[in-house]
Short mmCIF file of N, CA and C in Angstrom, two decimals:
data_model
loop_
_atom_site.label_atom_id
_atom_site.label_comp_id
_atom_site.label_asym_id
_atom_site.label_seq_id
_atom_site.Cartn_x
_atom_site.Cartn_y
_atom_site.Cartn_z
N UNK M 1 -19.15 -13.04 2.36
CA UNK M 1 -20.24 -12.16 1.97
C UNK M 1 -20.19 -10.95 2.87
N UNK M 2 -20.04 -10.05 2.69
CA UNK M 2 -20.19 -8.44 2.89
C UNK M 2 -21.16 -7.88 2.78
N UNK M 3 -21.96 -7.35 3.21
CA UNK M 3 -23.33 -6.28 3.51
C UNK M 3 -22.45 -4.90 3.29
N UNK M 4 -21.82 -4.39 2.40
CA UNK M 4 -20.95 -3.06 1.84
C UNK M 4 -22.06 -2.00 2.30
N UNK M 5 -23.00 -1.95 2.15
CA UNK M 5 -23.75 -0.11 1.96
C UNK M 5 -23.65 -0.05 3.18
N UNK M 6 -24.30 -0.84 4.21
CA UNK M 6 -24.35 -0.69 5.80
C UNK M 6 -23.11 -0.23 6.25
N UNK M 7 -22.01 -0.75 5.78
CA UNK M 7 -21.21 -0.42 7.21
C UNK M 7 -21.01 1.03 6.51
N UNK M 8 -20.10 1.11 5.35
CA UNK M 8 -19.56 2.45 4.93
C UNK M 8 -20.62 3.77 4.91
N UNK M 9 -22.25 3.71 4.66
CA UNK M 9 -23.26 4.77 4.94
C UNK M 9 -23.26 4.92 6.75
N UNK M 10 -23.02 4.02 7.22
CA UNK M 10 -22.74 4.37 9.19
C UNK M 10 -21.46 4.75 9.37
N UNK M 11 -20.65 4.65 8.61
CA UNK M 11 -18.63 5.20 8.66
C UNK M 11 -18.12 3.78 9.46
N UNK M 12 -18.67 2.71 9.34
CA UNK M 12 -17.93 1.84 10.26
C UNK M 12 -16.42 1.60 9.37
N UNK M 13 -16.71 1.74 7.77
CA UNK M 13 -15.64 0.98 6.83
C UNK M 13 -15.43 3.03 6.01
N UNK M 14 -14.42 3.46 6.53
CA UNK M 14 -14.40 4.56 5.70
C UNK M 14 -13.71 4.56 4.23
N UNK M 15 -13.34 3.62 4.11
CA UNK M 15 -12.30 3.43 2.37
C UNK M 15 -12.78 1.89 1.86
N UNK M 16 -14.12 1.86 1.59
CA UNK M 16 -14.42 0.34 0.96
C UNK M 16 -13.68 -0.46 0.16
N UNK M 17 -13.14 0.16 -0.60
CA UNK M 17 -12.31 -0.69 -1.88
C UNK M 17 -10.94 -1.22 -0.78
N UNK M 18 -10.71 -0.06 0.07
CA UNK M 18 -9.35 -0.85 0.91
C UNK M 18 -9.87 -2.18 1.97
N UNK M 19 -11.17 -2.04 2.66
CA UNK M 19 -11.30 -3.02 3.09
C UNK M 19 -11.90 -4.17 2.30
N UNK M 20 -12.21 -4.32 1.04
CA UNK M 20 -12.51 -5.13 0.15
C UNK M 20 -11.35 -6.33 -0.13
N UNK M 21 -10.20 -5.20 -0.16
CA UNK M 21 -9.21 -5.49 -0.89
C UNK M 21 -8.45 -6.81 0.15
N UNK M 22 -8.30 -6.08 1.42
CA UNK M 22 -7.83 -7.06 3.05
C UNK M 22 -8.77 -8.77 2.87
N UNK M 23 -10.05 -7.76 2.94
CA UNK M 23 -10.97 -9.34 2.99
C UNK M 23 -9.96 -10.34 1.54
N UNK M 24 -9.98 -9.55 0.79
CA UNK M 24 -9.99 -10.78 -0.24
C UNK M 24 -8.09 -11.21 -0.07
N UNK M 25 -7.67 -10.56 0.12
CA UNK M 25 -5.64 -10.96 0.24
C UNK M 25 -6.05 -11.91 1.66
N UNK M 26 -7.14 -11.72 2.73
CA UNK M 26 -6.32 -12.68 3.75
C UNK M 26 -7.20 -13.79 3.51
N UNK M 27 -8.10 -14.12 2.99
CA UNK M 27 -9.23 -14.78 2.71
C UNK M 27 -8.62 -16.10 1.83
N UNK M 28 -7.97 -14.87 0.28
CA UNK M 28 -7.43 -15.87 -0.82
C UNK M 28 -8.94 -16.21 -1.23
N UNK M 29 -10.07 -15.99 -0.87
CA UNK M 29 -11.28 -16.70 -1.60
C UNK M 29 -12.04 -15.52 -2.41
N UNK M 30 -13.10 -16.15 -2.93
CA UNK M 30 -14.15 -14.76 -3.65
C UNK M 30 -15.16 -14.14 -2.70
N UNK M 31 -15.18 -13.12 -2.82
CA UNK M 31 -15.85 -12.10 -2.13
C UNK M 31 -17.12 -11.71 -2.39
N UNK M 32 -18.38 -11.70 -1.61
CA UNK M 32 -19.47 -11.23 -2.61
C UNK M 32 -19.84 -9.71 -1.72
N UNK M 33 -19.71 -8.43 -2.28
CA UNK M 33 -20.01 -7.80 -1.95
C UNK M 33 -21.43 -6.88 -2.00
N UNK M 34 -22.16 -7.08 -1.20
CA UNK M 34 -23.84 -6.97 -1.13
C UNK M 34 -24.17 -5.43 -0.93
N UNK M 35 -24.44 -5.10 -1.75
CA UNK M 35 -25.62 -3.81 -1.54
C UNK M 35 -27.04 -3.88 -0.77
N UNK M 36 -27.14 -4.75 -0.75
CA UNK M 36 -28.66 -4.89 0.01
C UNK M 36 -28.54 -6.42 0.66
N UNK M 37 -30.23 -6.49 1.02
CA UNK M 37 -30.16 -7.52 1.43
C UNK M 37 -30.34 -8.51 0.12
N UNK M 38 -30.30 -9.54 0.53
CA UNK M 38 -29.93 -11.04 -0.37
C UNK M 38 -31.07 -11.20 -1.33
N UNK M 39 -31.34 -11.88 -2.23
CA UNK M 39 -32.23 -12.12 -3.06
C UNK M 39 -31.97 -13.21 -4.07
N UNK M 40 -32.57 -14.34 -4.57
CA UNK M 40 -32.52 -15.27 -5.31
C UNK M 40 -31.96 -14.28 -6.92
N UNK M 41 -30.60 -15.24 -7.24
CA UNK M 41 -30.33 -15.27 -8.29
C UNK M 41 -30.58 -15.79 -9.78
N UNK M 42 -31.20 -15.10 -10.53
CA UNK M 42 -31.73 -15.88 -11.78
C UNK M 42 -31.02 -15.37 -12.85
N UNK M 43 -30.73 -14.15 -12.90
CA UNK M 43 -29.65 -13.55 -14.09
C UNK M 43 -28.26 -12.79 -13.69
N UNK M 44 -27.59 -13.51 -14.15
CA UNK M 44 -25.81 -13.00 -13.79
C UNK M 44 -25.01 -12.36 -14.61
N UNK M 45 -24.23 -11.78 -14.72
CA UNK M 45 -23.80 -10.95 -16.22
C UNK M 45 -21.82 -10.61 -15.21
N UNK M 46 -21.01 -11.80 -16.01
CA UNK M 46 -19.98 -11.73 -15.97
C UNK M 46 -19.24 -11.27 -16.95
N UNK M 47 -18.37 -10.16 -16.01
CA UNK M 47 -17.44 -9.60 -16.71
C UNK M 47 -15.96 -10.36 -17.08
N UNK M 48 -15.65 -10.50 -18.43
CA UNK M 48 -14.65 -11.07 -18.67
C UNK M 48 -13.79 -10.49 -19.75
N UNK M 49 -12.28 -10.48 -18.93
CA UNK M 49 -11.31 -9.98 -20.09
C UNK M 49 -9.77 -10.64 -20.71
N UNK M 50 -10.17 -11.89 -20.05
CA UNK M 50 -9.10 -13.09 -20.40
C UNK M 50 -7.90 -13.34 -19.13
N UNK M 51 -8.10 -12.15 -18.27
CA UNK M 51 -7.34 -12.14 -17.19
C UNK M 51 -7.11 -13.28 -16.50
N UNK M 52 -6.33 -13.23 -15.48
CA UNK M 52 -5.75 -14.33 -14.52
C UNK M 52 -7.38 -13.99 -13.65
N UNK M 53 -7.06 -12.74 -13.06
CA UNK M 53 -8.24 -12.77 -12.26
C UNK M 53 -9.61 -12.96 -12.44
N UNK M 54 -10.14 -12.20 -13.58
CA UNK M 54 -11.22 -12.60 -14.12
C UNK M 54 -11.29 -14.08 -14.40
N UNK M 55 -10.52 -15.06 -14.68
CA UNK M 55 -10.50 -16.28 -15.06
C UNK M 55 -11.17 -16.88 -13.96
N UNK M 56 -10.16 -17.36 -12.57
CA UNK M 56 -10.13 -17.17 -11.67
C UNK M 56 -11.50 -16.82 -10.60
N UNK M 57 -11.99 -15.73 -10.99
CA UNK M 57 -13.25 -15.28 -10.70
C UNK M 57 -14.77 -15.93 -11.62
N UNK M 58 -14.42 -16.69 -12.54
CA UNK M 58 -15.56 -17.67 -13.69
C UNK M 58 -15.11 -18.67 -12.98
N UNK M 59 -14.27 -19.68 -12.63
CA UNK M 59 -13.91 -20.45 -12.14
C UNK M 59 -14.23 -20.55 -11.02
N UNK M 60 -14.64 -19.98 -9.77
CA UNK M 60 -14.90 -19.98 -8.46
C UNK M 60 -16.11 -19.62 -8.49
N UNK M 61 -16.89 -19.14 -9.47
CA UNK M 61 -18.64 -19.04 -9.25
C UNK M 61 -18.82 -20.07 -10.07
N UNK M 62 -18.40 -20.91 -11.11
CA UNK M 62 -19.08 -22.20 -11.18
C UNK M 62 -18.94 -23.24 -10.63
N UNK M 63 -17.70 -23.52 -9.86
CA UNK M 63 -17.34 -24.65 -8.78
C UNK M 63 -18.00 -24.20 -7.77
N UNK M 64 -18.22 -23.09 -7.42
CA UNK M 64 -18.99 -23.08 -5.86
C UNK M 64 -20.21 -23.56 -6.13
N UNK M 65 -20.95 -23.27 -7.51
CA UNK M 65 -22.32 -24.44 -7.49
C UNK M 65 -23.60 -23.41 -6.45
N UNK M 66 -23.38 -22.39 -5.91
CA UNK M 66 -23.99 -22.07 -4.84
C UNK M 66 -25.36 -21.03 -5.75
N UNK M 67 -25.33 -20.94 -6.86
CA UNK M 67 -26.45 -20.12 -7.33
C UNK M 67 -26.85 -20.99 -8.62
N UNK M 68 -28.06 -20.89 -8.87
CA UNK M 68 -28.76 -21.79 -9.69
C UNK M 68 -29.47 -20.62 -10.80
N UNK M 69 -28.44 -19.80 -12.02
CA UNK M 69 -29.26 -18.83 -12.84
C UNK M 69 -29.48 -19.40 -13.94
N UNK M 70 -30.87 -18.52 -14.42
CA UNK M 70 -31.24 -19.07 -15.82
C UNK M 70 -30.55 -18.79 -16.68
N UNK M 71 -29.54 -17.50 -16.65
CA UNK M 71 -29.15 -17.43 -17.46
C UNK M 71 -27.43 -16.36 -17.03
N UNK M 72 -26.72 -16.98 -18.01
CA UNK M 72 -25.58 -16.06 -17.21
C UNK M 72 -24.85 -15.49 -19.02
N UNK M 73 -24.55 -14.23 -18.52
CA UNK M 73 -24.21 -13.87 -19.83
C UNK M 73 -22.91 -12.62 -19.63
N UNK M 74 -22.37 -13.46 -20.29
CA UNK M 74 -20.30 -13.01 -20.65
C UNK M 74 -20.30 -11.67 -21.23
N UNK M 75 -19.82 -10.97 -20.57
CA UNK M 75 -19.44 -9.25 -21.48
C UNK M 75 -18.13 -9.38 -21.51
N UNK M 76 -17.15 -8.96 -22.41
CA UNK M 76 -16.70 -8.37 -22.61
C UNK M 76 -16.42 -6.61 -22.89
N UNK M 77 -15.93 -5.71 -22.39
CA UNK M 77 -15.31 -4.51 -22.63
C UNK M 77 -14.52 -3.96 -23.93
N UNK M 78 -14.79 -3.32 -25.38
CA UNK M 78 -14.20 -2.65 -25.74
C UNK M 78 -13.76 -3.66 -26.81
N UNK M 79 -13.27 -3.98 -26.49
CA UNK M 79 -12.19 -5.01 -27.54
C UNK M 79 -13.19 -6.51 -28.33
N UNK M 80 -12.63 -5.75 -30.10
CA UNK M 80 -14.44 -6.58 -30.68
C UNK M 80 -13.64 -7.36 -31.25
N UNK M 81 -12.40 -7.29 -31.64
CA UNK M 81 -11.05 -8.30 -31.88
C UNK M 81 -11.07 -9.90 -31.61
N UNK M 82 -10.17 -10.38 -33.03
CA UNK M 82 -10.28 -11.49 -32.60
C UNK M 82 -9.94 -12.10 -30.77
N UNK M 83 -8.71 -11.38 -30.55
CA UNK M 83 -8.57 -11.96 -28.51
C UNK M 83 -9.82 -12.15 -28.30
N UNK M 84 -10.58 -10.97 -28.06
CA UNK M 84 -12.17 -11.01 -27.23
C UNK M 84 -13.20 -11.66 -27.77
N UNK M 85 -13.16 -12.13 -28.84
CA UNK M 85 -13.68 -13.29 -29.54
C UNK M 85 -13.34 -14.30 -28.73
N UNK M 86 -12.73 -14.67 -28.67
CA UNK M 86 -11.77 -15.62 -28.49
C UNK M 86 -11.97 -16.15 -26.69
N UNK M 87 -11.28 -15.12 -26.00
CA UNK M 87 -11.89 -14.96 -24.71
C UNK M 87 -13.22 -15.16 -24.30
N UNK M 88 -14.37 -14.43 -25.29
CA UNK M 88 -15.74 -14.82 -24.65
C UNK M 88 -16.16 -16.35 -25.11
N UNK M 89 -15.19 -17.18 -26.30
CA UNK M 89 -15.55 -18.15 -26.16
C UNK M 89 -15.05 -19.11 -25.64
N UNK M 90 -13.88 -18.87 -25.18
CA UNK M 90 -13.41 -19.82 -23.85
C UNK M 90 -14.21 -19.76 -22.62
N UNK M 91 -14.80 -18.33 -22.30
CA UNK M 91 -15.62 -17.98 -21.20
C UNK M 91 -16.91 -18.98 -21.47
N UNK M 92 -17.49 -18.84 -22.49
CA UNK M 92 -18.67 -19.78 -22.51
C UNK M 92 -18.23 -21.24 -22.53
N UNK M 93 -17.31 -21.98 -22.99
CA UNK M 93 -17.33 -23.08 -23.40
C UNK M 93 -17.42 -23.90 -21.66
N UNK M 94 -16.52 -22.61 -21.10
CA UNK M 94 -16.10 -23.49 -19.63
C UNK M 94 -17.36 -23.64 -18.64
N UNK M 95 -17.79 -22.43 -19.02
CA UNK M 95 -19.46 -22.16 -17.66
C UNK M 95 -20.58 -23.14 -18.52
N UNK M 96 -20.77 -23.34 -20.14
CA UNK M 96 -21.17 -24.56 -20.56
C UNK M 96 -21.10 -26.17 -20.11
N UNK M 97 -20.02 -26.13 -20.04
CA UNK M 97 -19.32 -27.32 -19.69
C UNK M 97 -19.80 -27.76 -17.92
N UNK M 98 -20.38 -26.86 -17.26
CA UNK M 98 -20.59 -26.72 -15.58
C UNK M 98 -22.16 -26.72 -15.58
N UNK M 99 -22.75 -26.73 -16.83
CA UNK M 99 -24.14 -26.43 -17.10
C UNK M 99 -25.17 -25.49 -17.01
N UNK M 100 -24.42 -24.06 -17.47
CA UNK M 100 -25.26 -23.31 -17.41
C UNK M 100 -25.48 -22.67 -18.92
N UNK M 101 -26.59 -21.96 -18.80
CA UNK M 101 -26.95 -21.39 -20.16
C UNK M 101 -26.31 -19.87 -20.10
N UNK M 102 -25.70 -19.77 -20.97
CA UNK M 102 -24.76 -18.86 -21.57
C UNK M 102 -24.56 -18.02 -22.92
N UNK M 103 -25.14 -16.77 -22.79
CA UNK M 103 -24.80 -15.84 -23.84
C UNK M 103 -23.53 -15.02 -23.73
N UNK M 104 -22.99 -14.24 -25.08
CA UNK M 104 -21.79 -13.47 -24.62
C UNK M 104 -22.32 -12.02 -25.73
N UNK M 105 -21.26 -10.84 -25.48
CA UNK M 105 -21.52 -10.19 -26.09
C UNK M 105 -19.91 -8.91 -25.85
N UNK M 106 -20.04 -8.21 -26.16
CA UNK M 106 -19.17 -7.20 -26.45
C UNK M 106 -19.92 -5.58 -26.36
N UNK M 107 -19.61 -5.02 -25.04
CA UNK M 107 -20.12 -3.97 -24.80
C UNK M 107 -19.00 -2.69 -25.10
N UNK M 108 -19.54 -1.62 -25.57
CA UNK M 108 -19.04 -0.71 -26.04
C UNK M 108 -18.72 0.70 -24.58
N UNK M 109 -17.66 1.27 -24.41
CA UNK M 109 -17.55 1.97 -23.66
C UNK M 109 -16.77 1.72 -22.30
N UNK M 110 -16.62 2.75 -21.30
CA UNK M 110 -15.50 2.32 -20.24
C UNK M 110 -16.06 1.18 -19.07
N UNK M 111 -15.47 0.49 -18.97
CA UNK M 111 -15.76 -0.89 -18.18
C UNK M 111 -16.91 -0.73 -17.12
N UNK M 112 -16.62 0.33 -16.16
CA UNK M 112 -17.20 0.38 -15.39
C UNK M 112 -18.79 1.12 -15.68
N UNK M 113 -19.11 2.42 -16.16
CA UNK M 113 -20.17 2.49 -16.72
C UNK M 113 -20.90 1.08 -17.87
N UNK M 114 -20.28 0.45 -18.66
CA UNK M 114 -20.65 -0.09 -19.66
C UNK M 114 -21.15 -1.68 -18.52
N UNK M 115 -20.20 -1.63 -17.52
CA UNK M 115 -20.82 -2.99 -16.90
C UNK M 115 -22.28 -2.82 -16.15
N UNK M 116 -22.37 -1.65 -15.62
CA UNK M 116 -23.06 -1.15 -14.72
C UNK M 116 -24.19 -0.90 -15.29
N UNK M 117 -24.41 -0.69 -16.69
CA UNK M 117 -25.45 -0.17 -17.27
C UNK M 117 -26.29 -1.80 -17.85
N UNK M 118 -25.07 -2.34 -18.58
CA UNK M 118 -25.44 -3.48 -18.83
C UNK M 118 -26.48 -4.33 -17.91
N UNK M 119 -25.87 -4.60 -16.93
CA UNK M 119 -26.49 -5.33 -15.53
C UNK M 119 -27.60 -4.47 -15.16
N UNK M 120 -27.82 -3.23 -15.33
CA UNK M 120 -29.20 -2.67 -15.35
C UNK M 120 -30.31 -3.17 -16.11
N UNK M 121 -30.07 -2.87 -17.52
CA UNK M 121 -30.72 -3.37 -18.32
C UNK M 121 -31.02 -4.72 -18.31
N UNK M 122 -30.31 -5.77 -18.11
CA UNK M 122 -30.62 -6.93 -18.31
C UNK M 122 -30.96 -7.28 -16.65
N UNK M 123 -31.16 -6.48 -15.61
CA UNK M 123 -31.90 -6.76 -14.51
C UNK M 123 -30.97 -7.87 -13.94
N UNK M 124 -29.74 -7.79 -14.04
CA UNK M 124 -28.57 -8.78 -13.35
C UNK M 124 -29.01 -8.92 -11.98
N UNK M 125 -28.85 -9.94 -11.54
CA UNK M 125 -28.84 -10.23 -9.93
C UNK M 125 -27.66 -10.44 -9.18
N UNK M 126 -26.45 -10.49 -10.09
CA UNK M 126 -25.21 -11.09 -9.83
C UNK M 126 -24.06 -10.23 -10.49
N UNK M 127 -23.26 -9.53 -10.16
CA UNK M 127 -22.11 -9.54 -11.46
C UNK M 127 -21.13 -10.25 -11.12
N UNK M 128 -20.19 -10.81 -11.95
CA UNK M 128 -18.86 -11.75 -11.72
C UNK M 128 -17.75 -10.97 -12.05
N UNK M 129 -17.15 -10.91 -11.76
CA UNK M 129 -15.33 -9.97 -11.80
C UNK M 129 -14.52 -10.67 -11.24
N UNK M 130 -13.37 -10.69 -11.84
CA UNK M 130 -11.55 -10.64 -11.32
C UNK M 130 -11.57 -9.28 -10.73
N UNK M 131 -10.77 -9.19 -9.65
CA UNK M 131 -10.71 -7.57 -8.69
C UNK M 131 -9.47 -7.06 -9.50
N UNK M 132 -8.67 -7.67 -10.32
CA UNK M 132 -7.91 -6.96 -10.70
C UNK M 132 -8.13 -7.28 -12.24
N UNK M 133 -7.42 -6.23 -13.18
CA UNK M 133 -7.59 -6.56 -14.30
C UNK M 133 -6.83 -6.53 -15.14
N UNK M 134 -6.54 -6.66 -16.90
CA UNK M 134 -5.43 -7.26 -16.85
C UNK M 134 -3.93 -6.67 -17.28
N UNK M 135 -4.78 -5.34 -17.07
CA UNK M 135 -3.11 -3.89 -16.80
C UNK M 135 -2.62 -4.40 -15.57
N UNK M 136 -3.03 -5.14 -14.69
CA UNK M 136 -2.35 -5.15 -13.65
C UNK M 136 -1.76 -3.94 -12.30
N UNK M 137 -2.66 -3.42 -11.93
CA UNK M 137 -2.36 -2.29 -11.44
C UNK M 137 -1.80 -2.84 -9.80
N UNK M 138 -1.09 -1.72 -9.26
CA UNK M 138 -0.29 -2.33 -8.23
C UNK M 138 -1.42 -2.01 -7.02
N UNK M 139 -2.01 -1.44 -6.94
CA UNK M 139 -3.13 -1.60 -5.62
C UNK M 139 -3.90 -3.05 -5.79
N UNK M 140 -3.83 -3.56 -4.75
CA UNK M 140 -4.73 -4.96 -4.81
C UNK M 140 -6.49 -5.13 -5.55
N UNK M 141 -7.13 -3.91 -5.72
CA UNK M 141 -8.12 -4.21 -6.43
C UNK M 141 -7.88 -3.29 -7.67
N UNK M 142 -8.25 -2.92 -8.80
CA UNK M 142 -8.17 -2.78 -10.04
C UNK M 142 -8.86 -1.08 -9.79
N UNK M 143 -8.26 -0.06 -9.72
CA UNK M 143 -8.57 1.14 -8.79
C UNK M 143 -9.77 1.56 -10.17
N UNK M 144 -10.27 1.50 -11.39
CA UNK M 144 -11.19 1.87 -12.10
C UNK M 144 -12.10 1.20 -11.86
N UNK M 145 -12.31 -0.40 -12.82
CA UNK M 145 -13.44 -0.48 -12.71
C UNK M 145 -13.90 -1.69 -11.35
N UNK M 146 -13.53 -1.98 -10.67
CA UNK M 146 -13.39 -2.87 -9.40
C UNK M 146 -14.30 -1.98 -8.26
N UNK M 147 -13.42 -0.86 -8.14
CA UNK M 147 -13.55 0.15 -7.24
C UNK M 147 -14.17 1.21 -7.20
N UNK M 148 -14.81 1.45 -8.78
CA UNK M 148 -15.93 2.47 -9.27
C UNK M 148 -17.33 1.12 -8.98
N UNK M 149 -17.49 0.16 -9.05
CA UNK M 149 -18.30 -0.77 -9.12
C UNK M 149 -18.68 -1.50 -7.85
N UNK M 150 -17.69 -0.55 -6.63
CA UNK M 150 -17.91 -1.24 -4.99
C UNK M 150 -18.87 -0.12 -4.92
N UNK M 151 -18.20 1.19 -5.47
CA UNK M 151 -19.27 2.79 -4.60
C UNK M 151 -20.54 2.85 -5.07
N UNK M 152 -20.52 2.08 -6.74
CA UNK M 152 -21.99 2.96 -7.59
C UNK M 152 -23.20 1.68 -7.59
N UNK M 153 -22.49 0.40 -7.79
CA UNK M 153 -23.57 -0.57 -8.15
C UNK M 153 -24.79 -1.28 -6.83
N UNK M 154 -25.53 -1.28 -7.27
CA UNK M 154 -26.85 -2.04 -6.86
C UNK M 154 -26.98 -3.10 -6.61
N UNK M 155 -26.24 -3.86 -7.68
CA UNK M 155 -26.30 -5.23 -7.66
C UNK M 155 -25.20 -5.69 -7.22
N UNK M 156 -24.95 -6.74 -6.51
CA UNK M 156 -24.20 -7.66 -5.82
C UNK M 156 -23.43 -7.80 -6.46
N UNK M 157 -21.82 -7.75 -5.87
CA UNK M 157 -20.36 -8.39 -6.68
C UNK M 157 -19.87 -9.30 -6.79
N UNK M 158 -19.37 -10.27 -7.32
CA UNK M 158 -18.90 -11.70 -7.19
C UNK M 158 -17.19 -11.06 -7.18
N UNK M 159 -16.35 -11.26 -6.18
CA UNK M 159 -15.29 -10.30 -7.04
C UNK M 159 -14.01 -11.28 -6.71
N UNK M 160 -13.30 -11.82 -7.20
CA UNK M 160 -12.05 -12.74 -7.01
C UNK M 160 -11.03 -12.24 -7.51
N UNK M 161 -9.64 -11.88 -6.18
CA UNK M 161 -8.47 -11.59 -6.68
C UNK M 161 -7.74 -12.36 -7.39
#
């Protein structure tokens, strides 16, 4: 867990996404990167795009067991296609299966605004991400929407390489 606004608004961390990126390669675990201080989780809004990492990243917030939400609900990005069909219902069947209540949906627009807005609206307490995504980009976190979503968001990151 990371307290992100503190250090980088004092200059202790001057390139967040690079020290994001260290924590999570020497770690190997999920990262929660905090904008504020802590607060009980009741609504979560995971981003999913069939990725290794994103997978990966659904997989390590329901085995950790460590948040108890009413409700957690699967976005998908862009793609209204059978894959992302497909994907958000593997995404639900598995976080079902771990016992949580689960909606999905298909948001329109670029990942990072469209996640960001989403989790506004629905008053997210949580977001879930793979740090990379599934272009595979060669910097260790996913330099769009990973790294647009360390500088702008409010709400807390769940983020697994």
């Amino acid at each position: 867990i990371i307290g992100i606004r503190h250090a980088i608004d004092y200059g202790t961390i001057a390139h967040e996404d690079d020290f994001i990126a260290r924590v999570a390669t020497a770690s190997n675990r999920p990262v929660i990167a905090m904008p504020h201080g802590a607060r009980p989780v009741s609504k979560v809004l995971a981003a999913y795009d069939g990725s290794n990492a994103a997978a990966d990243a659904l997989r390590s917030f329901a085995t950790l067991n460590a948040f108890d939400p009413s409700l957690v609900r699967v976005v998908r990005c862009g793609e209204d296609g059978e894959d992302g069909e497909r994907d958000l219902a593997e995404a639900r069947g598995y976080l079902e299966l771990h016992g949580y209540s689960v909606e999905t949906l298909v948001l329109d627009g670029p990942p990072s605004t469209a996640i960001l807005e989403h989790a506004s609206s629905m008053e997210a307490d949580l977001v879930v991400m793979g740090a990379v995504g599934r272009r595979g980009l060669s910097r260790l976190l996913a330099g769009d929407t990973a790294s647009s979503l360390l500088k702008t968001s409010s709400v807390p990151l769940f983020l697994r390489r």
